[in-house]
Short mmCIF file of C-alpha atoms and ligand atoms in Angstrom, two decimals:
data_model
loop_
_atom_site.label_atom_id
_atom_site.label_comp_id
_atom_site.label_asym_id
_atom_site.label_seq_id
_atom_site.Cartn_x
_atom_site.Cartn_y
_atom_site.Cartn_z
CA MET A 1 -23.05 -1.07 -27.82
CA HIS A 2 -20.29 -3.70 -27.95
CA THR A 3 -19.79 -6.15 -25.07
CA PHE A 4 -17.28 -5.47 -22.33
CA GLU A 5 -16.23 -6.79 -18.94
CA PHE A 6 -17.30 -4.71 -15.91
CA ILE A 7 -14.93 -4.92 -12.93
CA ARG A 8 -14.94 -3.38 -9.43
CA PRO A 9 -11.30 -3.34 -8.29
CA PRO A 10 -10.99 -3.64 -4.48
CA ASP A 11 -8.21 -1.05 -4.10
CA PRO A 12 -6.19 1.52 -6.10
CA ALA A 13 -3.28 -0.90 -6.66
CA ALA A 14 -5.57 -3.47 -8.31
CA ALA A 15 -7.19 -0.76 -10.46
CA ILE A 16 -3.82 0.57 -11.60
CA ALA A 17 -2.40 -2.92 -12.30
CA ALA A 18 -5.44 -3.74 -14.48
CA ALA A 19 -5.35 -0.42 -16.35
CA ALA A 20 -1.59 -0.65 -16.88
CA GLN A 21 -2.18 -3.60 -19.23
CA SER A 22 -3.66 -1.14 -21.70
CA LYS A 23 -1.43 -0.09 -24.59
CA THR A 24 -2.50 3.53 -24.42
CA ALA A 25 -3.41 6.02 -21.69
CA GLN A 26 -7.00 6.47 -20.48
CA GLN A 27 -8.58 8.23 -23.41
CA GLY A 28 -9.16 5.67 -26.15
CA ALA A 29 -7.67 2.87 -24.04
CA ASP A 30 -9.05 -0.67 -24.04
CA VAL A 31 -9.13 -0.78 -20.22
CA ARG A 32 -10.92 2.20 -18.72
CA PHE A 33 -11.65 3.67 -15.35
CA MET A 34 -15.23 4.79 -14.82
CA GLY A 35 -16.32 7.56 -12.44
CA GLY A 36 -19.90 8.74 -13.02
CA GLY A 37 -19.87 7.30 -16.54
CA THR A 38 -21.59 10.39 -18.00
CA THR A 39 -18.89 10.82 -20.64
CA LEU A 40 -17.64 7.25 -20.98
CA ILE A 41 -20.97 5.39 -21.24
CA ASP A 42 -22.37 8.13 -23.48
CA LEU A 43 -19.48 7.62 -25.92
CA MET A 44 -19.67 3.82 -25.64
CA LYS A 45 -23.32 3.97 -26.75
CA LEU A 46 -22.12 5.85 -29.85
CA ASN A 47 -19.27 3.34 -30.42
CA VAL A 48 -16.82 6.22 -30.17
CA GLU A 49 -15.26 4.52 -27.13
CA THR A 50 -14.98 0.72 -27.25
CA PRO A 51 -13.11 -0.49 -24.13
CA ASN A 52 -12.93 -4.23 -23.46
CA ARG A 53 -12.82 -3.73 -19.72
CA VAL A 54 -14.41 -0.99 -17.59
CA LEU A 55 -13.04 -0.53 -14.07
CA ASP A 56 -15.58 1.04 -11.71
CA ILE A 57 -13.50 3.18 -9.32
CA ASN A 58 -16.38 4.41 -7.17
CA ARG A 59 -15.51 2.12 -4.25
CA LEU A 60 -11.96 3.44 -4.01
CA PRO A 61 -11.24 5.84 -1.13
CA PHE A 62 -11.28 9.06 -3.16
CA ASP A 63 -14.65 10.55 -2.20
CA LYS A 64 -13.59 13.10 0.45
CA ILE A 65 -13.09 16.87 0.47
CA GLU A 66 -10.57 17.69 3.19
CA PRO A 67 -8.79 20.82 4.46
CA MET A 68 -4.99 20.68 4.21
CA ALA A 69 -2.40 21.83 6.75
CA ASP A 70 -1.25 24.70 4.48
CA GLY A 71 -4.81 26.11 4.28
CA GLY A 72 -5.58 24.57 0.88
CA LEU A 73 -8.19 21.97 -0.03
CA LYS A 74 -7.83 18.31 -1.08
CA ILE A 75 -10.59 17.04 -3.37
CA GLY A 76 -10.87 13.30 -4.06
CA ALA A 77 -11.21 12.15 -7.67
CA THR A 78 -14.60 10.50 -7.13
CA VAL A 79 -16.17 13.49 -5.37
CA ARG A 80 -19.37 14.33 -7.25
CA ASN A 81 -19.60 17.67 -9.02
CA SER A 82 -22.69 18.58 -6.92
CA ASP A 83 -20.99 17.76 -3.61
CA LEU A 84 -18.02 19.92 -4.57
CA ALA A 85 -20.19 22.82 -5.74
CA TYR A 86 -22.19 22.90 -2.48
CA HIS A 87 -19.28 22.29 -0.09
CA ALA A 88 -19.19 25.13 2.46
CA GLU A 89 -15.45 25.83 2.11
CA VAL A 90 -15.71 25.88 -1.70
CA GLN A 91 -18.65 28.27 -1.59
CA ARG A 92 -16.86 30.51 0.92
CA ASN A 93 -13.30 30.66 -0.42
CA TYR A 94 -13.29 29.15 -3.93
CA SER A 95 -16.64 30.45 -5.12
CA VAL A 96 -15.52 30.63 -8.77
CA LEU A 97 -15.29 26.82 -8.71
CA SER A 98 -18.76 26.43 -7.22
CA GLN A 99 -20.21 28.84 -9.80
CA ALA A 100 -18.51 27.03 -12.70
CA LEU A 101 -19.71 23.60 -11.56
CA LEU A 102 -23.30 24.79 -11.13
CA GLN A 103 -23.37 26.19 -14.65
CA GLY A 104 -22.34 22.83 -16.14
CA ALA A 105 -24.69 20.15 -17.49
CA SER A 106 -27.85 19.45 -15.42
CA ALA A 107 -28.50 18.71 -11.75
CA GLN A 108 -28.85 14.99 -12.52
CA ILE A 109 -25.54 14.83 -14.41
CA ARG A 110 -23.74 16.85 -11.72
CA ASN A 111 -24.98 14.34 -9.13
CA MET A 112 -23.21 11.55 -11.05
CA ALA A 113 -20.18 13.30 -12.58
CA THR A 114 -16.91 13.05 -10.69
CA VAL A 115 -13.95 15.41 -10.47
CA GLY A 116 -11.62 12.91 -12.21
CA GLY A 117 -14.12 12.32 -15.00
CA ASN A 118 -14.75 16.02 -15.50
CA LEU A 119 -11.00 16.59 -15.91
CA LEU A 120 -11.07 14.04 -18.76
CA GLN A 121 -14.39 14.81 -20.41
CA ARG A 122 -14.10 14.83 -24.17
CA THR A 123 -14.87 17.36 -26.85
CA ARG A 124 -18.39 17.86 -28.18
CA CYS A 125 -17.11 18.28 -31.77
CA VAL A 126 -19.86 16.66 -33.87
CA TYR A 127 -17.39 14.75 -36.07
CA PHE A 128 -15.67 13.21 -33.06
CA ARG A 129 -19.03 11.82 -31.90
CA ASP A 130 -19.99 10.41 -35.33
CA THR A 131 -18.11 7.24 -36.30
CA ALA A 132 -19.27 7.61 -39.93
CA MET A 133 -16.96 10.65 -40.23
CA PRO A 134 -13.17 10.93 -40.22
CA CYS A 135 -11.61 12.54 -37.13
CA ASN A 136 -7.92 12.76 -36.21
CA LYS A 137 -8.73 12.65 -32.52
CA ARG A 138 -10.78 9.44 -32.77
CA GLU A 139 -8.81 7.83 -35.60
CA PRO A 140 -5.34 9.40 -35.91
CA GLY A 141 -4.44 10.27 -39.49
CA SER A 142 -8.02 10.13 -40.83
CA GLY A 143 -8.38 13.92 -41.22
CA CYS A 144 -10.23 16.82 -39.63
CA PRO A 145 -13.49 17.66 -41.42
CA ALA A 146 -14.26 20.38 -38.86
CA ILE A 147 -11.63 22.71 -40.36
CA THR A 148 -13.77 23.22 -43.46
CA GLY A 149 -17.06 22.04 -41.95
CA HIS A 150 -19.15 22.75 -38.86
CA ASN A 151 -16.86 24.63 -36.51
CA ARG A 152 -19.12 27.28 -35.00
CA THR A 153 -18.54 25.96 -31.46
CA LEU A 154 -14.89 25.02 -31.89
CA ALA A 155 -11.63 26.59 -30.73
CA ILE A 156 -10.05 29.94 -31.58
CA LEU A 157 -7.04 29.44 -29.30
CA GLY A 158 -4.54 26.57 -29.34
CA ALA A 159 -5.78 24.83 -32.50
CA SER A 160 -3.50 22.99 -34.92
CA ASP A 161 -3.81 21.85 -38.56
CA HIS A 162 -4.85 18.45 -37.15
CA CYS A 163 -7.58 19.40 -34.66
CA ILE A 164 -9.55 22.50 -33.66
CA ALA A 165 -11.77 20.90 -31.00
CA THR A 166 -12.75 22.87 -27.89
CA ASN A 167 -12.27 21.55 -24.38
CA PRO A 168 -15.86 21.67 -23.05
CA SER A 169 -15.32 21.70 -19.28
CA ASP A 170 -16.55 24.52 -17.02
CA MET A 171 -14.97 23.10 -13.85
CA CYS A 172 -11.53 23.04 -15.46
CA VAL A 173 -11.66 26.76 -16.30
CA ALA A 174 -12.14 27.59 -12.62
CA MET A 175 -9.43 25.13 -11.60
CA ALA A 176 -7.02 26.77 -14.06
CA ALA A 177 -7.68 30.19 -12.49
CA LEU A 178 -7.34 28.73 -8.98
CA GLU A 179 -3.97 27.14 -9.88
CA ALA A 180 -5.04 23.64 -8.88
CA THR A 181 -2.70 20.64 -8.92
CA VAL A 182 -3.67 17.19 -10.27
CA HIS A 183 -2.36 14.20 -8.29
CA ILE A 184 -1.79 10.91 -10.08
CA GLN A 185 -0.94 7.38 -8.97
CA GLY A 186 0.40 5.05 -11.64
CA PRO A 187 2.52 1.94 -12.22
CA LYS A 188 5.68 4.01 -11.60
CA GLY A 189 4.45 5.67 -8.40
CA THR A 190 2.78 8.99 -7.58
CA ARG A 191 3.26 12.41 -9.12
CA SER A 192 1.69 15.87 -9.13
CA VAL A 193 1.06 17.99 -12.19
CA ALA A 194 0.33 21.73 -12.21
CA PHE A 195 -3.10 22.31 -13.73
CA GLY A 196 -1.74 24.27 -16.68
CA ASP A 197 0.49 21.33 -17.65
CA PHE A 198 -2.13 18.58 -17.31
CA HIS A 199 -4.02 19.07 -20.61
CA LEU A 200 -2.05 19.03 -23.86
CA LEU A 201 -2.43 21.13 -27.00
CA PRO A 202 -3.54 19.03 -30.01
CA GLY A 203 -0.43 19.63 -32.16
CA ASN A 204 0.26 16.53 -34.30
CA THR A 205 -1.31 14.18 -31.73
CA PRO A 206 -4.87 15.32 -30.96
CA GLN A 207 -5.72 11.83 -29.69
CA ARG A 208 -3.47 12.54 -26.68
CA GLU A 209 -5.30 15.07 -24.51
CA THR A 210 -3.46 14.90 -21.17
CA VAL A 211 -0.13 13.84 -19.68
CA LEU A 212 -1.65 10.60 -18.31
CA GLU A 213 0.24 7.38 -19.16
CA PRO A 214 -1.24 3.83 -19.30
CA GLY A 215 -2.45 2.79 -15.84
CA ASP A 216 -2.42 6.34 -14.43
CA LEU A 217 -5.26 6.97 -12.00
CA ILE A 218 -6.15 10.49 -10.86
CA THR A 219 -6.46 10.24 -7.07
CA HIS A 220 -7.23 13.84 -6.12
CA VAL A 221 -6.88 17.51 -6.95
CA THR A 222 -5.54 20.11 -4.55
CA LEU A 223 -6.28 23.81 -4.41
CA PRO A 224 -3.72 26.20 -2.89
CA PRO A 225 -4.79 28.36 0.08
CA PRO A 226 -7.46 30.85 -0.99
CA VAL A 227 -6.37 34.25 -2.31
CA SER A 228 -7.17 36.53 0.63
CA GLY A 229 -9.82 39.17 -0.10
CA SER A 230 -10.25 38.02 -3.70
CA LYS A 231 -13.27 38.76 -5.84
CA GLN A 232 -14.23 35.69 -7.87
CA LEU A 233 -16.61 35.20 -10.77
CA TYR A 234 -17.43 32.60 -13.42
CA LEU A 235 -19.35 33.93 -16.43
CA LYS A 236 -20.62 31.52 -19.07
CA LEU A 237 -22.17 32.59 -22.40
CA ARG A 238 -24.07 29.92 -24.34
CA ASP A 239 -26.86 29.43 -26.87
CA ARG A 240 -29.48 28.80 -24.16
CA ALA A 241 -29.59 29.49 -20.45
CA SER A 242 -29.13 25.95 -19.14
CA TYR A 243 -27.97 22.47 -20.14
CA GLU A 244 -25.63 23.83 -22.80
CA PHE A 245 -21.87 24.08 -23.25
CA ALA A 246 -20.05 27.43 -23.29
CA LEU A 247 -19.47 29.41 -26.46
CA ALA A 248 -17.24 31.58 -24.30
CA SER A 249 -16.70 31.61 -20.55
CA THR A 250 -14.28 33.07 -18.08
CA ALA A 251 -13.09 32.50 -14.53
CA VAL A 252 -11.80 35.59 -12.78
CA VAL A 253 -9.92 35.80 -9.46
CA LEU A 254 -9.04 39.43 -8.67
CA THR A 255 -7.65 41.41 -5.76
CA ILE A 256 -8.11 45.17 -5.79
CA ALA A 257 -6.63 47.75 -3.39
CA GLY A 258 -7.04 51.52 -3.54
CA GLY A 259 -8.81 51.28 -6.90
CA ASN A 260 -5.91 49.39 -8.51
CA ILE A 261 -5.73 45.70 -9.44
CA ARG A 262 -3.15 44.01 -7.21
CA SER A 263 -3.43 40.53 -8.71
CA ALA A 264 -5.41 38.81 -11.44
CA ARG A 265 -5.82 35.19 -12.43
CA ILE A 266 -7.81 34.75 -15.61
CA ALA A 267 -8.87 31.60 -17.46
CA LEU A 268 -11.16 31.16 -20.46
CA GLY A 269 -13.49 28.35 -21.52
CA GLY A 270 -15.32 27.48 -24.73
CA VAL A 271 -12.62 29.08 -26.85
CA GLY A 272 -9.48 26.97 -26.31
CA THR A 273 -8.37 23.45 -27.17
CA LYS A 274 -7.62 23.14 -23.45
CA PRO A 275 -8.80 25.07 -20.39
CA TRP A 276 -7.15 28.39 -21.26
CA ARG A 277 -5.18 30.43 -18.73
CA SER A 278 -4.47 33.89 -20.11
CA PRO A 279 -1.17 35.39 -18.95
CA GLU A 280 -1.74 38.15 -21.54
CA ALA A 281 -4.95 39.27 -19.82
CA GLU A 282 -3.35 38.97 -16.39
CA ALA A 283 -0.43 41.22 -17.46
CA ALA A 284 -2.89 43.76 -18.91
CA LEU A 285 -4.67 43.95 -15.54
CA THR A 286 -1.98 43.77 -12.88
CA GLY A 287 -1.14 47.16 -11.36
CA LYS A 288 -3.71 48.99 -13.50
CA PRO A 289 -6.75 50.98 -12.37
CA ALA A 290 -9.85 48.81 -11.98
CA ASN A 291 -11.94 50.52 -14.64
CA ASP A 292 -13.70 49.74 -17.91
CA ALA A 293 -10.76 50.79 -20.10
CA THR A 294 -8.46 48.34 -18.32
CA PHE A 295 -11.04 45.56 -18.46
CA ARG A 296 -11.51 45.98 -22.22
CA GLN A 297 -7.70 46.02 -22.70
CA ALA A 298 -7.58 42.68 -20.87
CA GLY A 299 -10.20 41.32 -23.30
CA GLU A 300 -8.14 42.51 -26.26
CA ALA A 301 -4.97 41.01 -24.78
CA ALA A 302 -6.65 37.66 -24.11
CA MET A 303 -7.65 37.40 -27.77
CA GLN A 304 -4.42 38.71 -29.33
CA ASN A 305 -3.47 35.25 -30.61
CA ALA A 306 -6.99 34.10 -31.51
CA LYS A 307 -7.48 32.52 -34.92
CA ALA A 308 -11.00 32.19 -36.31
CA GLN A 309 -12.26 29.24 -38.33
CA THR A 310 -14.89 29.55 -41.08
CA GLU A 311 -17.92 29.73 -38.73
CA ASN A 312 -16.64 30.95 -35.38
CA ARG A 313 -15.21 34.46 -35.92
CA PHE A 314 -17.99 35.81 -33.65
CA LYS A 315 -16.32 34.08 -30.71
CA ILE A 316 -13.40 36.52 -30.69
CA GLU A 317 -15.60 39.53 -29.87
CA LEU A 318 -17.84 37.38 -27.66
CA ALA A 319 -14.88 36.26 -25.56
CA LYS A 320 -13.61 39.84 -25.23
CA ARG A 321 -17.02 40.99 -24.02
CA CYS A 322 -17.34 37.99 -21.73
CA LEU A 323 -14.08 38.82 -19.97
CA THR A 324 -14.75 42.59 -19.88
CA HIS A 325 -18.17 42.07 -18.32
CA ALA A 326 -16.93 39.47 -15.84
CA LEU A 327 -14.16 41.82 -14.67
CA ARG A 328 -16.56 44.75 -14.32
CA THR A 329 -19.02 42.63 -12.34
CA ALA A 330 -16.35 41.07 -10.12
CA ALA A 331 -14.74 44.45 -9.40
CA ALA A 332 -18.08 45.92 -8.38
CA SER A 333 -18.95 43.00 -6.08
C1 LIG B 1 -25.97 16.12 -21.80
C2 LIG B 1 -24.69 16.55 -21.14
C3 LIG B 1 -24.45 17.91 -20.94
C4 LIG B 1 -23.27 18.33 -20.36
N1 LIG B 1 -23.04 19.66 -20.16
C5 LIG B 1 -21.86 20.07 -19.60
C6 LIG B 1 -21.57 21.45 -19.41
O1 LIG B 1 -22.37 22.34 -19.70
N2 LIG B 1 -20.36 21.77 -18.86
C7 LIG B 1 -19.46 20.84 -18.50
O2 LIG B 1 -18.40 21.18 -18.01
N3 LIG B 1 -19.70 19.53 -18.69
C8 LIG B 1 -20.86 19.14 -19.22
N4 LIG B 1 -21.10 17.82 -19.43
C9 LIG B 1 -20.02 16.86 -19.22
C10 LIG B 1 -19.95 16.33 -17.81
O3 LIG B 1 -19.48 17.35 -16.97
C11 LIG B 1 -18.98 15.17 -17.85
O4 LIG B 1 -19.60 14.12 -18.58
C12 LIG B 1 -18.61 14.69 -16.47
O5 LIG B 1 -17.96 15.69 -15.73
C13 LIG B 1 -17.69 13.48 -16.57
O6 LIG B 1 -17.53 12.93 -15.29
P1 LIG B 1 -17.78 11.37 -15.05
O7 LIG B 1 -17.35 11.08 -13.67
O8 LIG B 1 -19.18 11.00 -15.40
O9 LIG B 1 -16.76 10.78 -16.11
P2 LIG B 1 -16.66 9.30 -16.71
O10 LIG B 1 -17.59 9.19 -17.87
O11 LIG B 1 -16.77 8.28 -15.64
O12 LIG B 1 -15.15 9.33 -17.21
C14 LIG B 1 -14.70 10.26 -18.19
C15 LIG B 1 -13.28 9.90 -18.57
O13 LIG B 1 -12.41 10.01 -17.45
C16 LIG B 1 -11.76 8.76 -17.17
N5 LIG B 1 -11.64 8.75 -15.71
C17 LIG B 1 -12.66 8.95 -14.82
N6 LIG B 1 -12.16 9.04 -13.56
C18 LIG B 1 -10.82 8.89 -13.67
C19 LIG B 1 -9.76 8.88 -12.73
N7 LIG B 1 -9.96 9.08 -11.41
N8 LIG B 1 -8.49 8.72 -13.19
C20 LIG B 1 -8.25 8.54 -14.50
N9 LIG B 1 -9.22 8.53 -15.44
C21 LIG B 1 -10.49 8.71 -15.02
C22 LIG B 1 -12.63 7.71 -17.79
O14 LIG B 1 -11.91 6.55 -18.14
C23 LIG B 1 -13.12 8.45 -19.04
O15 LIG B 1 -12.14 8.47 -20.02
C24 LIG B 1 -22.29 17.37 -19.98
C25 LIG B 1 -22.54 16.00 -20.18
C26 LIG B 1 -23.72 15.59 -20.75
C27 LIG B 1 -23.95 14.12 -20.95
S1 LIG B 2 -11.72 19.20 -34.62
FE1 LIG B 2 -10.64 17.49 -33.66
S2 LIG B 2 -12.30 16.31 -32.80
FE2 LIG B 2 -13.23 17.61 -34.39
S3 LIG B 2 -13.08 16.46 -36.34
FE3 LIG B 2 -11.25 17.67 -36.19
S4 LIG B 2 -9.82 16.21 -35.28
FE4 LIG B 2 -11.82 15.43 -34.83
#
């Protein structure tokens, strides 16, 4: 691992001023924030990330989970994944988020990993993690060997000719379905970004994964007031039962009245280049009877724009079944 300077900024302003000296935004930048370090240090050991300065943000005042006046929830950026998953209000009213967090990584990693870091965790594409290989995301313009190579775990939604990498987060799938908002403090002040707008599609610039600019620090995430009477479920399908990333997953937030679906918020994981909200599935569900035929139609709708690569065609049917089964289970709960 290359040498770097380790700094503990005393307050957010000092952290932002230091990070703003970087030429690029957080991912790939030469000055980096560090939450739990479970992505960053991992990639530094592989020489995939080579920052000159690492700013430990764990002493900054972002470690609280607090109720908001409107009935929503404010979650600090350095809150640990475990603390969020076991928080009473999250388990009671945002259970899809708790379920998603508890199906990610291992207990030890969840005890370290922070909300801010989870939002910015990087793809598990094998070429991205191997500096002997070209990769447009790691080295823009070098090529994408995954398109003709090992792509079994990679994306079927949102890919481009330059990158087909999957976003690996479970937490983010639940946050997409819960319509979270990401709050950012940067050199130009504070701003809030709707969850669906925070991550970017790869397009021609796969190295740019979010809307963050140099110096931008995620301070917290907010959840809107809970959807009253909603049935919530996170279903994750993977190669083994624990300590594995999703091949396909789904977060479902449903309300049902008189046997009909009143509202549906659906997001998918393991299949998209970003946490994937599915308006197509939501439209196929809303106002329809809560039965198997409707649930399967939602699965078909969610996959209508899916494009398989050489090794991952199975994911299209897998994702349809994942969503169908999650809807059936949630509706019956
Ligand atoms: C073996 C293993 C298995 C895993 N399995 C899963 C899994 O099944 N599902 C899953 O979802 N995840 C999984 N993960 C990923 C894990 O969830 C992430 O590594 C973790 O959430 C990252 O959080 P962190 O705080 O450690 O991030 P860090 O490593 O500290 O940071 C990650 C990135 O975010 C930036 N950053 C951190 N905080 C901020 C902030 N507040 N503002 C701006 N930038 C910030 C850093 O600069 C860095 O670029 C796994 C990880 C490992 C190592
Ligand atoms: S899919 Fe993306 S991350 Fe993987 S090799 Fe291609 S450019 Fe790199």
